mmCIF file of C-alpha atoms and ligand atoms in Angstrom:
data_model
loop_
_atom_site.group_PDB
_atom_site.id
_atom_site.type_symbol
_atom_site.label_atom_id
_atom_site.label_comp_id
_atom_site.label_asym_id
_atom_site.label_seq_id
_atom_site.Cartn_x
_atom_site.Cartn_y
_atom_site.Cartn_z
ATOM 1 C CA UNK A 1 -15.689 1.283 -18.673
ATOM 2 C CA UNK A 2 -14.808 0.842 -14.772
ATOM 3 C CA UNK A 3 -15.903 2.703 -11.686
ATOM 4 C CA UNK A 4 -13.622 4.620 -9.502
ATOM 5 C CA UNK A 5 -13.791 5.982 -6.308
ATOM 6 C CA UNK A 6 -11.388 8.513 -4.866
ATOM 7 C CA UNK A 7 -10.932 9.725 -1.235
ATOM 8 C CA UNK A 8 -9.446 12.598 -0.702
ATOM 9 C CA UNK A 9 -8.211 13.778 2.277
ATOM 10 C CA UNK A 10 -6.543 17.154 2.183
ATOM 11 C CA UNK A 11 -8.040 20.318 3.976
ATOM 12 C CA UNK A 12 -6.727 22.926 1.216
ATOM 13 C CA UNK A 13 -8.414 22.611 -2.327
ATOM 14 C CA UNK A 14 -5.520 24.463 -3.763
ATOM 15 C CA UNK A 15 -2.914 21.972 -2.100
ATOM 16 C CA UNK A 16 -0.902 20.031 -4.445
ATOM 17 C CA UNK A 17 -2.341 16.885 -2.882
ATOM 18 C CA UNK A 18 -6.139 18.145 -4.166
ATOM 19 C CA UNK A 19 -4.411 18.801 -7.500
ATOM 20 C CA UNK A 20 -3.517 15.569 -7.677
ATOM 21 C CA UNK A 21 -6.636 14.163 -6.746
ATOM 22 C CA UNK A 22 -8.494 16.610 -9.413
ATOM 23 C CA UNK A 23 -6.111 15.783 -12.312
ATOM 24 C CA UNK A 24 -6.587 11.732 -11.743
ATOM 25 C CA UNK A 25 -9.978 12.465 -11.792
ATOM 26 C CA UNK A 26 -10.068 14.446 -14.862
ATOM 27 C CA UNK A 27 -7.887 11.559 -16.828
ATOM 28 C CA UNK A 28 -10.296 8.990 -15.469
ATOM 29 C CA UNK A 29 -13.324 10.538 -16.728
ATOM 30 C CA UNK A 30 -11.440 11.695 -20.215
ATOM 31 C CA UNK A 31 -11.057 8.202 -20.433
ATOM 32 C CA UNK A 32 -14.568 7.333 -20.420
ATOM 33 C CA UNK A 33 -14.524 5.417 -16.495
ATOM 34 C CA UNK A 34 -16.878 6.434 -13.826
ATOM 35 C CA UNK A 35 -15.375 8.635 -11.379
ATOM 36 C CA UNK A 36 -17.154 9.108 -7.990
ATOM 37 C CA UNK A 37 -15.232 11.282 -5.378
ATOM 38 C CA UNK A 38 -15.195 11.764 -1.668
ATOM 39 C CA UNK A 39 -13.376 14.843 -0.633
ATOM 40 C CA UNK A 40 -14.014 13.871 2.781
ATOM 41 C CA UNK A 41 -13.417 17.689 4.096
ATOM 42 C CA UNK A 42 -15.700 19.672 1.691
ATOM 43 C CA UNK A 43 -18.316 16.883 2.831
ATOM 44 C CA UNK A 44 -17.243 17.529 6.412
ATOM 45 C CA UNK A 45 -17.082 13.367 7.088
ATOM 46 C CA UNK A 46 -17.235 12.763 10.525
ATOM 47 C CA UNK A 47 -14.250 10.229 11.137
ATOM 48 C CA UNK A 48 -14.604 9.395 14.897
ATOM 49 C CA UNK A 49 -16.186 6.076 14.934
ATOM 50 C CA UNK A 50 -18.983 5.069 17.748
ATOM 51 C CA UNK A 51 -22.740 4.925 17.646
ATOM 52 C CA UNK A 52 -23.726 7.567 15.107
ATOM 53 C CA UNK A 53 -22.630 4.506 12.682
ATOM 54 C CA UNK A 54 -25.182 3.581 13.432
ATOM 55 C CA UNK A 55 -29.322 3.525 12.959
ATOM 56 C CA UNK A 56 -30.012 0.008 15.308
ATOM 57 C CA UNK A 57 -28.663 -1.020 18.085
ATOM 58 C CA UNK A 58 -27.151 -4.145 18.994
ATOM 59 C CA UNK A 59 -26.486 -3.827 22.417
ATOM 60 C CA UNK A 60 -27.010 -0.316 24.338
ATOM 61 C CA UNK A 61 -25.560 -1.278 27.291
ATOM 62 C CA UNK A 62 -21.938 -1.915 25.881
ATOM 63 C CA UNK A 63 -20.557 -0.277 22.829
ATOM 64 C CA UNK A 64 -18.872 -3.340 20.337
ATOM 65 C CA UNK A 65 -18.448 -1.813 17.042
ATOM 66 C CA UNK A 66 -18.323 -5.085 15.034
ATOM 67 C CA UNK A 67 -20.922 -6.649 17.023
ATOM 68 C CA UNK A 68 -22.762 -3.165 15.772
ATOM 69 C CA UNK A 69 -22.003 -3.689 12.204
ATOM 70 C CA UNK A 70 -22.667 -6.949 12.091
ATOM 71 C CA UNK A 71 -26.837 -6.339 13.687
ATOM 72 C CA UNK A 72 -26.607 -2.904 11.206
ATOM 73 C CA UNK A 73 -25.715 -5.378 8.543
ATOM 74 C CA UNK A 74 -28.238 -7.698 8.990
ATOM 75 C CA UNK A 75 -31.162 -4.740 9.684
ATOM 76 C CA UNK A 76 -29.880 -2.331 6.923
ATOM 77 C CA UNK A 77 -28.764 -0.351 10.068
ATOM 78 C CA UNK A 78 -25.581 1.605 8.947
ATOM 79 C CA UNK A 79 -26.110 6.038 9.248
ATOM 80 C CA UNK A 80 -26.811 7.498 6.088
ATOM 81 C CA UNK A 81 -23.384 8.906 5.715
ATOM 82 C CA UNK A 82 -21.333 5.848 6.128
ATOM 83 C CA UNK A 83 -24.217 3.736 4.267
ATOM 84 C CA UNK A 84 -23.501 6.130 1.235
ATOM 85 C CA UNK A 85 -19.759 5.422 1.365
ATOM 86 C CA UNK A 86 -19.891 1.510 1.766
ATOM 87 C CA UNK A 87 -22.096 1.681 -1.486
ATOM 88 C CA UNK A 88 -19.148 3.505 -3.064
ATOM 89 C CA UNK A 89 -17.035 1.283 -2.204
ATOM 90 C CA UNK A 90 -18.914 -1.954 -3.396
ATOM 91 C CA UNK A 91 -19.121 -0.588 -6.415
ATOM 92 C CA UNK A 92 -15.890 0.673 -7.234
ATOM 93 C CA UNK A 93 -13.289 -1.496 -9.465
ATOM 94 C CA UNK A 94 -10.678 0.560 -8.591
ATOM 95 C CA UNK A 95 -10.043 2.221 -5.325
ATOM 96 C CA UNK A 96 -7.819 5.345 -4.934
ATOM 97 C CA UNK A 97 -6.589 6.939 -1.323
ATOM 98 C CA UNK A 98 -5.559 10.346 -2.093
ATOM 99 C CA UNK A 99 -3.445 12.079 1.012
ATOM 100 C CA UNK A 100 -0.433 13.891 2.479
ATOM 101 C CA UNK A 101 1.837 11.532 4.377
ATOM 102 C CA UNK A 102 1.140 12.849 7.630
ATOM 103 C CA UNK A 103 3.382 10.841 10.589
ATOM 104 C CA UNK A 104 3.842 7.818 8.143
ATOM 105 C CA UNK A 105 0.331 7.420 7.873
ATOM 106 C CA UNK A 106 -3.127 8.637 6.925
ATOM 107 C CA UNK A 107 -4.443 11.988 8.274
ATOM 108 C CA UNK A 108 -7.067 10.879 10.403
ATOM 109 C CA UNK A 109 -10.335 11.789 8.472
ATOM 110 C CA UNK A 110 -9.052 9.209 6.144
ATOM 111 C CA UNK A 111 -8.460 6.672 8.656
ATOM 112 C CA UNK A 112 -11.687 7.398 10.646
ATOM 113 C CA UNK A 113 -13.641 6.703 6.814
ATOM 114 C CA UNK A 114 -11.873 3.405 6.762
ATOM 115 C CA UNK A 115 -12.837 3.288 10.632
ATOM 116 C CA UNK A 116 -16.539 3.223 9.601
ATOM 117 C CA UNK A 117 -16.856 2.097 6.241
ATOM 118 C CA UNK A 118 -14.847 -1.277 6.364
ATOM 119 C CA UNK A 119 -17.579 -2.916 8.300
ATOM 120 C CA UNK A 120 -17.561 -5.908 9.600
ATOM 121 C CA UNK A 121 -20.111 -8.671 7.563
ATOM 122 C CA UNK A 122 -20.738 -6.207 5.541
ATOM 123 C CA UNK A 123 -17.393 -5.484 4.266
ATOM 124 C CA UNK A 124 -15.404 -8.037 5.627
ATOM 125 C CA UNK A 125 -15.721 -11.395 8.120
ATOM 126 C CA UNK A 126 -13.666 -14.242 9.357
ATOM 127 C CA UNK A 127 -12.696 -15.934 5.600
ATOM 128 C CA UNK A 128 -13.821 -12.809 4.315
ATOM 129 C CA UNK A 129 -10.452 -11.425 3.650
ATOM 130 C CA UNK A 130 -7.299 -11.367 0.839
ATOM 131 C CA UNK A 131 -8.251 -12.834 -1.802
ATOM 132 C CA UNK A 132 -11.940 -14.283 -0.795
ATOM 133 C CA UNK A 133 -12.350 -10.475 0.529
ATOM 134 C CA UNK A 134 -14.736 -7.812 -1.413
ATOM 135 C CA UNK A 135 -12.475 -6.628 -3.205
ATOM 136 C CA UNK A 136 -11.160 -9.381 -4.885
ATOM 137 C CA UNK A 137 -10.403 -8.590 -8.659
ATOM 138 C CA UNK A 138 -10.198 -5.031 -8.034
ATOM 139 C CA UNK A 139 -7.507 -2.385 -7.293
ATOM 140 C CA UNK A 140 -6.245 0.226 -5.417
ATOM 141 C CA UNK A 141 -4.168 2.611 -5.612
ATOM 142 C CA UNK A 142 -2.610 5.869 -2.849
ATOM 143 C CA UNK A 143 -2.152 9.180 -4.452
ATOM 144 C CA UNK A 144 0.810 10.877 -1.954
ATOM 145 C CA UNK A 145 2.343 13.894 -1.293
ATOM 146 C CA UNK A 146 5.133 13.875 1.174
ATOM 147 C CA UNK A 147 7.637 16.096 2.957
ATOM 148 C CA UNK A 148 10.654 13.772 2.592
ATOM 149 C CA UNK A 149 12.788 13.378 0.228
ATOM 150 C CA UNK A 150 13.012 10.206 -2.070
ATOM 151 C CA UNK A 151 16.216 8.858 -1.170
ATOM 152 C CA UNK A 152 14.814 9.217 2.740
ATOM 153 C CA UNK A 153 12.324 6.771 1.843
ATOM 154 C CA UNK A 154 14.705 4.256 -0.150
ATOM 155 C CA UNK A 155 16.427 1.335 1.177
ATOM 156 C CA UNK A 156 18.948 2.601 3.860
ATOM 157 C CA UNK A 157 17.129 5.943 3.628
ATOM 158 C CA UNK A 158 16.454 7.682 6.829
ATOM 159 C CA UNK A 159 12.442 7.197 6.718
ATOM 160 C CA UNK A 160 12.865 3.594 6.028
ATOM 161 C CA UNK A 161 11.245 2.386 2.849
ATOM 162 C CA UNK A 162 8.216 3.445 0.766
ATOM 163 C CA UNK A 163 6.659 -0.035 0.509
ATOM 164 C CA UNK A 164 7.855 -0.441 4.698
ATOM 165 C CA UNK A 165 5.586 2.696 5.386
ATOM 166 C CA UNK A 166 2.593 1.986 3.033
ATOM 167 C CA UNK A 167 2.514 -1.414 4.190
ATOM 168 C CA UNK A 168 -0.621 -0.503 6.676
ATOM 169 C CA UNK A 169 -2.223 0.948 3.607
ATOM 170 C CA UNK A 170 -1.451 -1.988 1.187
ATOM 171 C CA UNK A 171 -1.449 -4.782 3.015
ATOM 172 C CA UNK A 172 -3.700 -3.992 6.537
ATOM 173 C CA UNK A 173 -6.366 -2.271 4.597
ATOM 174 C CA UNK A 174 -6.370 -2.974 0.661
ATOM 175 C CA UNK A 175 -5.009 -6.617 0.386
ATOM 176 C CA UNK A 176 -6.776 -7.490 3.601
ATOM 177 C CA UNK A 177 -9.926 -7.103 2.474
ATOM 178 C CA UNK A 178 -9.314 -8.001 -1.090
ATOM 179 C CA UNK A 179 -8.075 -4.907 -3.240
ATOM 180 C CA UNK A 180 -4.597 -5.563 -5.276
ATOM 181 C CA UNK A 181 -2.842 -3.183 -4.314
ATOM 182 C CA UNK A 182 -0.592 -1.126 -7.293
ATOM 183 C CA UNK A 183 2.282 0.603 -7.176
ATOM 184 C CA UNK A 184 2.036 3.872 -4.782
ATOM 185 C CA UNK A 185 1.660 7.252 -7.153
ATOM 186 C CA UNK A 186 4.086 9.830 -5.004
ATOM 187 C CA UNK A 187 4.904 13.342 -5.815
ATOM 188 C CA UNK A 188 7.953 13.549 -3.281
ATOM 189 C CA UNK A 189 8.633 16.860 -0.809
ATOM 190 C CA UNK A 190 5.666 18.204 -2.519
ATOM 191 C CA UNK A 191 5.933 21.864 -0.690
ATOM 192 C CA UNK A 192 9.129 22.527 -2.483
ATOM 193 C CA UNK A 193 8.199 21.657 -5.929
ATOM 194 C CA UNK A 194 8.813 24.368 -8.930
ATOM 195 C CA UNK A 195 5.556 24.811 -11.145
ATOM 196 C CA UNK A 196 7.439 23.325 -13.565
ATOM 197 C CA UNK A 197 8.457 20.525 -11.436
ATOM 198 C CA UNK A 198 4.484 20.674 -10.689
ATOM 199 C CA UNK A 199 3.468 20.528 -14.149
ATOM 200 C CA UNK A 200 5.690 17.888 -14.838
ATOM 201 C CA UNK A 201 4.507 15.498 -12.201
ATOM 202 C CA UNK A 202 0.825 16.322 -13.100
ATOM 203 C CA UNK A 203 1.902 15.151 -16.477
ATOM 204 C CA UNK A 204 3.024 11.660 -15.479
ATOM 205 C CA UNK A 205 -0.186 10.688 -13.575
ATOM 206 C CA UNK A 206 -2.141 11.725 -16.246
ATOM 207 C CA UNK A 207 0.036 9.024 -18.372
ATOM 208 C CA UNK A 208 -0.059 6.603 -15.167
ATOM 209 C CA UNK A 209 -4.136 6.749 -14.896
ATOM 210 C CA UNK A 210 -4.058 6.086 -19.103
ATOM 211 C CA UNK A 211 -2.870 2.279 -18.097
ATOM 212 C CA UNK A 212 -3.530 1.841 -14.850
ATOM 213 C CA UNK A 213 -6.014 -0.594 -15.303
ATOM 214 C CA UNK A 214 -3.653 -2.930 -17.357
ATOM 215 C CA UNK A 215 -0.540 -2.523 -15.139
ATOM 216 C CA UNK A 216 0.797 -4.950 -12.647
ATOM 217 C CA UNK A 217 -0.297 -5.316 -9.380
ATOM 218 C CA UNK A 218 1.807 -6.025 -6.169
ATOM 219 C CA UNK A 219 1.559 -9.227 -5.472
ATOM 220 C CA UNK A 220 0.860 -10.249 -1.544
ATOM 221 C CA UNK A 221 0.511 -13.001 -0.045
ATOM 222 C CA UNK A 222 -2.610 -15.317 -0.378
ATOM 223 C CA UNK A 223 -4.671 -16.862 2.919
ATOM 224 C CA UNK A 224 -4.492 -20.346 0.945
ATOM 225 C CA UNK A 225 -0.876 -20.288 1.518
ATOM 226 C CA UNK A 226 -0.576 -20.377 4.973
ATOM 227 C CA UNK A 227 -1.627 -23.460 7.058
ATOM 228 C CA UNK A 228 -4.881 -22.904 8.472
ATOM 229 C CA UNK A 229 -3.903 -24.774 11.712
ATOM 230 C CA UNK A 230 -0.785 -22.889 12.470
ATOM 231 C CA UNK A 231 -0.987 -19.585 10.351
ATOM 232 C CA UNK A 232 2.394 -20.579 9.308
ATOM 233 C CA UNK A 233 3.295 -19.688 5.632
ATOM 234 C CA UNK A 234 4.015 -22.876 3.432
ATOM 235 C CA UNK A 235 6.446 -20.908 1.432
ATOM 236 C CA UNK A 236 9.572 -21.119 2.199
ATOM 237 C CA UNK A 237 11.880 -18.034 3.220
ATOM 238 C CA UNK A 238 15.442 -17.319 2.543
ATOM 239 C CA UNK A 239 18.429 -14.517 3.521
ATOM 240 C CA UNK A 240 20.308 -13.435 0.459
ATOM 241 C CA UNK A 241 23.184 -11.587 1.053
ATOM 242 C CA UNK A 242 24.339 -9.691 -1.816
ATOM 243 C CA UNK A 243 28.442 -7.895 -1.570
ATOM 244 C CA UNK A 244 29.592 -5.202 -4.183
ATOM 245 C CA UNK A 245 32.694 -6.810 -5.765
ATOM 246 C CA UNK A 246 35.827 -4.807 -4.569
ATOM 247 C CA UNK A 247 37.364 -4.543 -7.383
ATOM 248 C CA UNK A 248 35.057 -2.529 -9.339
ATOM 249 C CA UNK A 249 34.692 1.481 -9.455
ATOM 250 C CA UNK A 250 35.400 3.660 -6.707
ATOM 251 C CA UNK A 251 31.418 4.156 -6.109
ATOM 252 C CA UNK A 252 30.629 2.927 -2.453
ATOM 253 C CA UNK A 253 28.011 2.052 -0.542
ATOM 254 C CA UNK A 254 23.935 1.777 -1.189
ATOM 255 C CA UNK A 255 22.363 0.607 -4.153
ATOM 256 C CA UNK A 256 22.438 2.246 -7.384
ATOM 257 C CA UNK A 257 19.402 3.194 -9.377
ATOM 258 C CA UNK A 258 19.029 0.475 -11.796
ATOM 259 C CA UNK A 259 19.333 -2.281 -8.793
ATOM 260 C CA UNK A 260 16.533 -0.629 -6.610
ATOM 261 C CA UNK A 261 14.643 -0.403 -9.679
ATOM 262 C CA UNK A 262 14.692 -4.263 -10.073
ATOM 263 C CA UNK A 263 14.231 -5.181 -6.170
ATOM 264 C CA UNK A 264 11.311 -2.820 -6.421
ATOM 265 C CA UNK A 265 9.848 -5.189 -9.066
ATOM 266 C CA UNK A 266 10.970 -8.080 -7.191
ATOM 267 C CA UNK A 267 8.850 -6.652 -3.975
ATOM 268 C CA UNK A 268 5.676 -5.858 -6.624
ATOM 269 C CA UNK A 269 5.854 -9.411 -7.497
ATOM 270 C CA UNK A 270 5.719 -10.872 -4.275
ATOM 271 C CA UNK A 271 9.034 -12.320 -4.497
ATOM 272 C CA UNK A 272 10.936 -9.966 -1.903
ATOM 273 C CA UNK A 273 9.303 -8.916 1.635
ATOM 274 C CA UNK A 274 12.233 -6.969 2.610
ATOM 275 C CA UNK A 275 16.155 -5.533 2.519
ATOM 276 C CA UNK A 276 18.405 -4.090 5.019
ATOM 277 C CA UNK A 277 21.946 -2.817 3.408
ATOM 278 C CA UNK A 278 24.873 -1.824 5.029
ATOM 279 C CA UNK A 279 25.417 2.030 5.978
ATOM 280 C CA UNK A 280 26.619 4.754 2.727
ATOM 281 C CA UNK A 281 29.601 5.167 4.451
ATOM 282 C CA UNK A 282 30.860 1.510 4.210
ATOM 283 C CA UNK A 283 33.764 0.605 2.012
ATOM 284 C CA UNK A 284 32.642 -1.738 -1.396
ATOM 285 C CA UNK A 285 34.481 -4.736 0.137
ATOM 286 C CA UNK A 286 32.315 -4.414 3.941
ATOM 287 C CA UNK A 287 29.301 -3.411 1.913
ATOM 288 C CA UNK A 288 26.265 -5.846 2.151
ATOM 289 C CA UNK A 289 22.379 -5.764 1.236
ATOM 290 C CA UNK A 290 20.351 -8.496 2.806
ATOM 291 C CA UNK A 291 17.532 -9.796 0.922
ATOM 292 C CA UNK A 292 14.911 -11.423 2.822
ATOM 293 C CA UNK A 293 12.972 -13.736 -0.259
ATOM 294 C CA UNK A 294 9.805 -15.867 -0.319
ATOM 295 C CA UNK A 295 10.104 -18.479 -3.303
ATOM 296 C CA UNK A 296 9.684 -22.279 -3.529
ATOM 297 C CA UNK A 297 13.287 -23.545 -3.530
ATOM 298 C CA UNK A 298 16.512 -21.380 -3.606
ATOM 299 C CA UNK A 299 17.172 -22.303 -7.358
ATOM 300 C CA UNK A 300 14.383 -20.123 -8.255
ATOM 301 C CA UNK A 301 15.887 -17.551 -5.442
ATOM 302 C CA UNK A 302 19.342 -17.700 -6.928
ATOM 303 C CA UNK A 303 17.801 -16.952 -10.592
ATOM 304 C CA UNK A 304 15.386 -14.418 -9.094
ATOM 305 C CA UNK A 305 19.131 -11.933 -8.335
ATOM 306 C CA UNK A 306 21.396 -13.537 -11.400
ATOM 307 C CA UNK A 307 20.370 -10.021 -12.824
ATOM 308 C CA UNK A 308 21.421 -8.504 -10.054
ATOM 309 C CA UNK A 309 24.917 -10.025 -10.250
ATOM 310 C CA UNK A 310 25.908 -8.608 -14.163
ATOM 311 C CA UNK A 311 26.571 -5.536 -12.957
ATOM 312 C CA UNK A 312 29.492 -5.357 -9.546
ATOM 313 C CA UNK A 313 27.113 -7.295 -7.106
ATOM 314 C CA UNK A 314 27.457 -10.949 -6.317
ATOM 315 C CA UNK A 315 26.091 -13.137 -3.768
ATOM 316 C CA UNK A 316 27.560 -14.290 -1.106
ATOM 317 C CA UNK A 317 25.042 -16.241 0.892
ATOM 318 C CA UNK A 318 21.392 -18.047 0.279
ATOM 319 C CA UNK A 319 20.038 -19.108 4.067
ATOM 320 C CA UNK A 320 17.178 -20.981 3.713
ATOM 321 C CA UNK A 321 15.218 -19.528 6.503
ATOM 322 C CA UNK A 322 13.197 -22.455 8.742
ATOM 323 C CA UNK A 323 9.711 -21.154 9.613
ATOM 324 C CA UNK A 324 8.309 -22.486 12.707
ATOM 325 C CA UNK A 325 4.697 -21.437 14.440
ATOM 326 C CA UNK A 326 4.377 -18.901 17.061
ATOM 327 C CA UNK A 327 3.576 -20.120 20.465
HETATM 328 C C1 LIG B 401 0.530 16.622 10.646
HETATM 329 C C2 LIG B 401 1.589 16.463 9.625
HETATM 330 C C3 LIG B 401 2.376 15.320 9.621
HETATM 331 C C4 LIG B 401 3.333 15.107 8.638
HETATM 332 N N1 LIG B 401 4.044 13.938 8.622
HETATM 333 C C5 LIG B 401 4.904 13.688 7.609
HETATM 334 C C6 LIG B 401 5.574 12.434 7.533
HETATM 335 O O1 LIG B 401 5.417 11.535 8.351
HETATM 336 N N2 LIG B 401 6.420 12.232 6.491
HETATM 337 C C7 LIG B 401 6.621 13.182 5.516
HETATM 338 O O2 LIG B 401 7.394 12.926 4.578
HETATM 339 N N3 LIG B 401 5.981 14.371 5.561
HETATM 340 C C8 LIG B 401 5.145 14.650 6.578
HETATM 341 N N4 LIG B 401 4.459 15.838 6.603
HETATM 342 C C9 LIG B 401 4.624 16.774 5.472
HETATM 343 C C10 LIG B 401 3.507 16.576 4.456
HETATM 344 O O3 LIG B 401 3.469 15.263 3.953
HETATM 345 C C11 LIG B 401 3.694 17.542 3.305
HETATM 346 O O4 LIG B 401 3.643 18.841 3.807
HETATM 347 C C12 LIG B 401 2.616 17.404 2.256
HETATM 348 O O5 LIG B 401 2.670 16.122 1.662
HETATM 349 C C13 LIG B 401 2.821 18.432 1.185
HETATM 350 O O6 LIG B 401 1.780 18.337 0.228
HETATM 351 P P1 LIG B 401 0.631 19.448 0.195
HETATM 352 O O7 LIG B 401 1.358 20.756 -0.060
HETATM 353 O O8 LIG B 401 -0.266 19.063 -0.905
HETATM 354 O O9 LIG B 401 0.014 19.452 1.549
HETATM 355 C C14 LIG B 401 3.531 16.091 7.614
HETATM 356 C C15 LIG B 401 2.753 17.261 7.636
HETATM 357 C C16 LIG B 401 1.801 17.462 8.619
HETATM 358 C C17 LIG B 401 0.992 18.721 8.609
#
C-alpha cells in the first residue's frame, strides 16, 4: 500500500473543492493506502516565507532563503511547522494539490507551503531536479475546481489551455523536482454545478483514485536530454500544420471532441508541447491547427497525426524546427 499526501487549500469545509479533497481521501484510505492530509487553513499554515522557516541562522545580517535552507539543512534547522510538512512530503508516493483555480494559479497559502517546504538541499539542489529530483518514481496529481467553463480552457478557448495554465504546477513545481505529474482531476465552473451534477463528479474521482496508481503519467521532458553546455534540447522540434478538408460536412472551425481527445494524449506522452488553431469563426478551407511536436525524426511525427488524418483533417505542412542556444 502507498502513502499519500493531500494539500488542501480551500477556506470553506463545505466548498465543493473540500468535498473533493474529502472524497479522494476517503477512496484512498477504502483502498487500503496511507492518507495524510494538510488542510492548510484548519491548521492555519503560515504561507509568507522569511525567517520563522527557520530555527538557525545562516546569516543575520542579510536574509537569503536558500542560503537559509541550505545551513537549516545541514543543522536540522527548519521551524517545526515546515519541518513537519517536508517529512510529509518525503514520504509520500503520491502527491495531490487540492485547490480552486484562483487567477490561473494557486491561492496563495498553497503557494506560500510550496514557498517553504521545497527547500533547497533538502528538497532540491543544482542536479537535484526532474528526474534525479526527490520525487523521482512518484506522482502527483491537482484536484481543481474552477469558474470557467471547459471549452474556455480548450485549445482556442478563451482561458487558453488546461495543460498551458497548469504548466507552473506540473512542470515548475512537480516535474522539477521529480514528481510525474498525471493528468489534472477538474470539476469545471464548480459554483454552478446541480447536486446531481455534484454527485456525479464525486462519483468519477472515486473511480479515478481506484487506478490512479497504474495510470499514465505525463511525460516531460528529461535534464539528460538537453546539452549540458548549452541547455539546448537534443530533440528535435517540428510545426505541423493540420487543415480540415473542404469538402467534408458543413461543421467549421475548432477541433472536435474525439481530435482533442487524442492531442491531449499526444501532450500526456510528451510528444506535443503545444497548438494554436485558427479562430471558430473561420471557414473549413482557411481553418488551421498548428502543432508544435518534439520527436526524433518527422517520420515518427507524420505517424504520430496519421490518426488524426482518418477523419476530415490532413496535413499540410511538417517544419522541422532548427533549435539554436540562447545568447
Ligand atoms: C480570488 C479568486 C480568483 C479566481 N480566479 C479564477 C480563475 O483564474 N479562473 C477560474 O476559472 N476561476 C477563478 N475563480 C473562481 C473559482 O475558481 C471558483 O469559484 C471555484 O473553483 C469554485 O469552487 P468552490 O465552490 O469549491 O470554491 C476565482 C475565484 C476567486 C475567489
Amino acid at each position: 500500500m502507498s502513502k499519500v499526501l493531500i494539500v488542501h487549500a480551500h477556506h470553506e469545509p463545505q466548498s465543493f473543492s473540500s468535498s473533493m479533497a474529502k472524497t479522494a481521501a476517503g477512496a484512498l484510505k477504502a483502498q487500503g493506502h496511507e492518507v495524510v492530509f494538510s488542510d492548510l487553513h484548519a491548521m492555519g499554515f503560515q504561507p509568507v516565507s522569511d525567517r520563522r522557516n527557520f530555527r538557525t541562522t545562516a546569516d543575520a545580517s542579510y536574509l537569503k532563503q536558500q542560503q537559509e535552507e541550505a545551513f537549516a539543512t545541514e543543522h536540522g534547522g527548519f521551524a517545526p511547522e515546515v519541518e513537519d510538512e517536508i517529512r510529509k512530503l518525503e514520504a509520500c508516493d503520491l502527491l495531490v494539490f487540492s485547490f480552486p483555480l484562483w487567477w490561473f494559479g494557486m491561492p496563495a497559502i498553497l503557494k506560500g507551503w510550496v514557498d517553504r517546504v521545497f527547500a533547497y538541499k533538502r528538497i532540491y539542489s543544482r542536479g537535484k531536479w526532474y528526474e534525479n529530483g526527490v520525487g523521482h518514481g512518484k506522482r502527483a496529481l491537482v484536484l481543481l475546481t474552477t469558474g470557467g467553463s471547459a471549452a474556455k480552457y480548450s485549445p482556442g478557448g478563451l482561458h487558453g489551455t488546461i495543460e498551458n495554465v497548469l504548466s507552473p504546477v506540473h512542470l515548475g513545481i512537480f516535474w522539477f523536482n521529480g514528481f510525474s505529474p498525471l493528468p489534472p482531476f477538474v470539476a469545471w465552473e464548480a459554483a454552478h454545478l446541480s447536486d446531481a451534477e455534484r454527485g456525479s463528479i464525486l462519483k468519477n474521482l472515486e473511480l479515478r483514485m481506484a487506478g490512479i496508481f497504474a495510470e499514465p503519467v505525463i511525460e516531460l521532458p528529461r535534464v539528460a536530454e538537453f546539452d549540458p553546455a548549452t541547455a539546448v534540447d537534443t530533440v528535435p522540434r517540428f510545426m505541423v500544420t493540420l487543415r480540415r478538408n473542404a469538402q467534408t460536412e458543413s461543421v467549421s472551425g475548432s477541433l472536435r471532441p474525439e481530435e482533442t481527445e487524442y492531442l491531449r494524449d499526444l501532450h500526456r506522452q510528451g510528444k506535443l508541447l503545444s497548438l494554436q488553431v485558427s479562430s471558430n469563426t473561420a471557414k473549413n478551407a482557411e481553418w488551421r491547427c498548428f502543432l508544435l511536436m518534439r520527436e526524433r525524426d518527422v517520420e515518427t511525427v507524420r505517424t504520430l497525426c496519421s490518426p488524426l488524418t482518418r477523419g476530415s483533417l490532413s496535413i499540410s505542412e511538417i517544419t522541422a524546427l532548427e533549435t539554436t542556444a540562447a545568447v
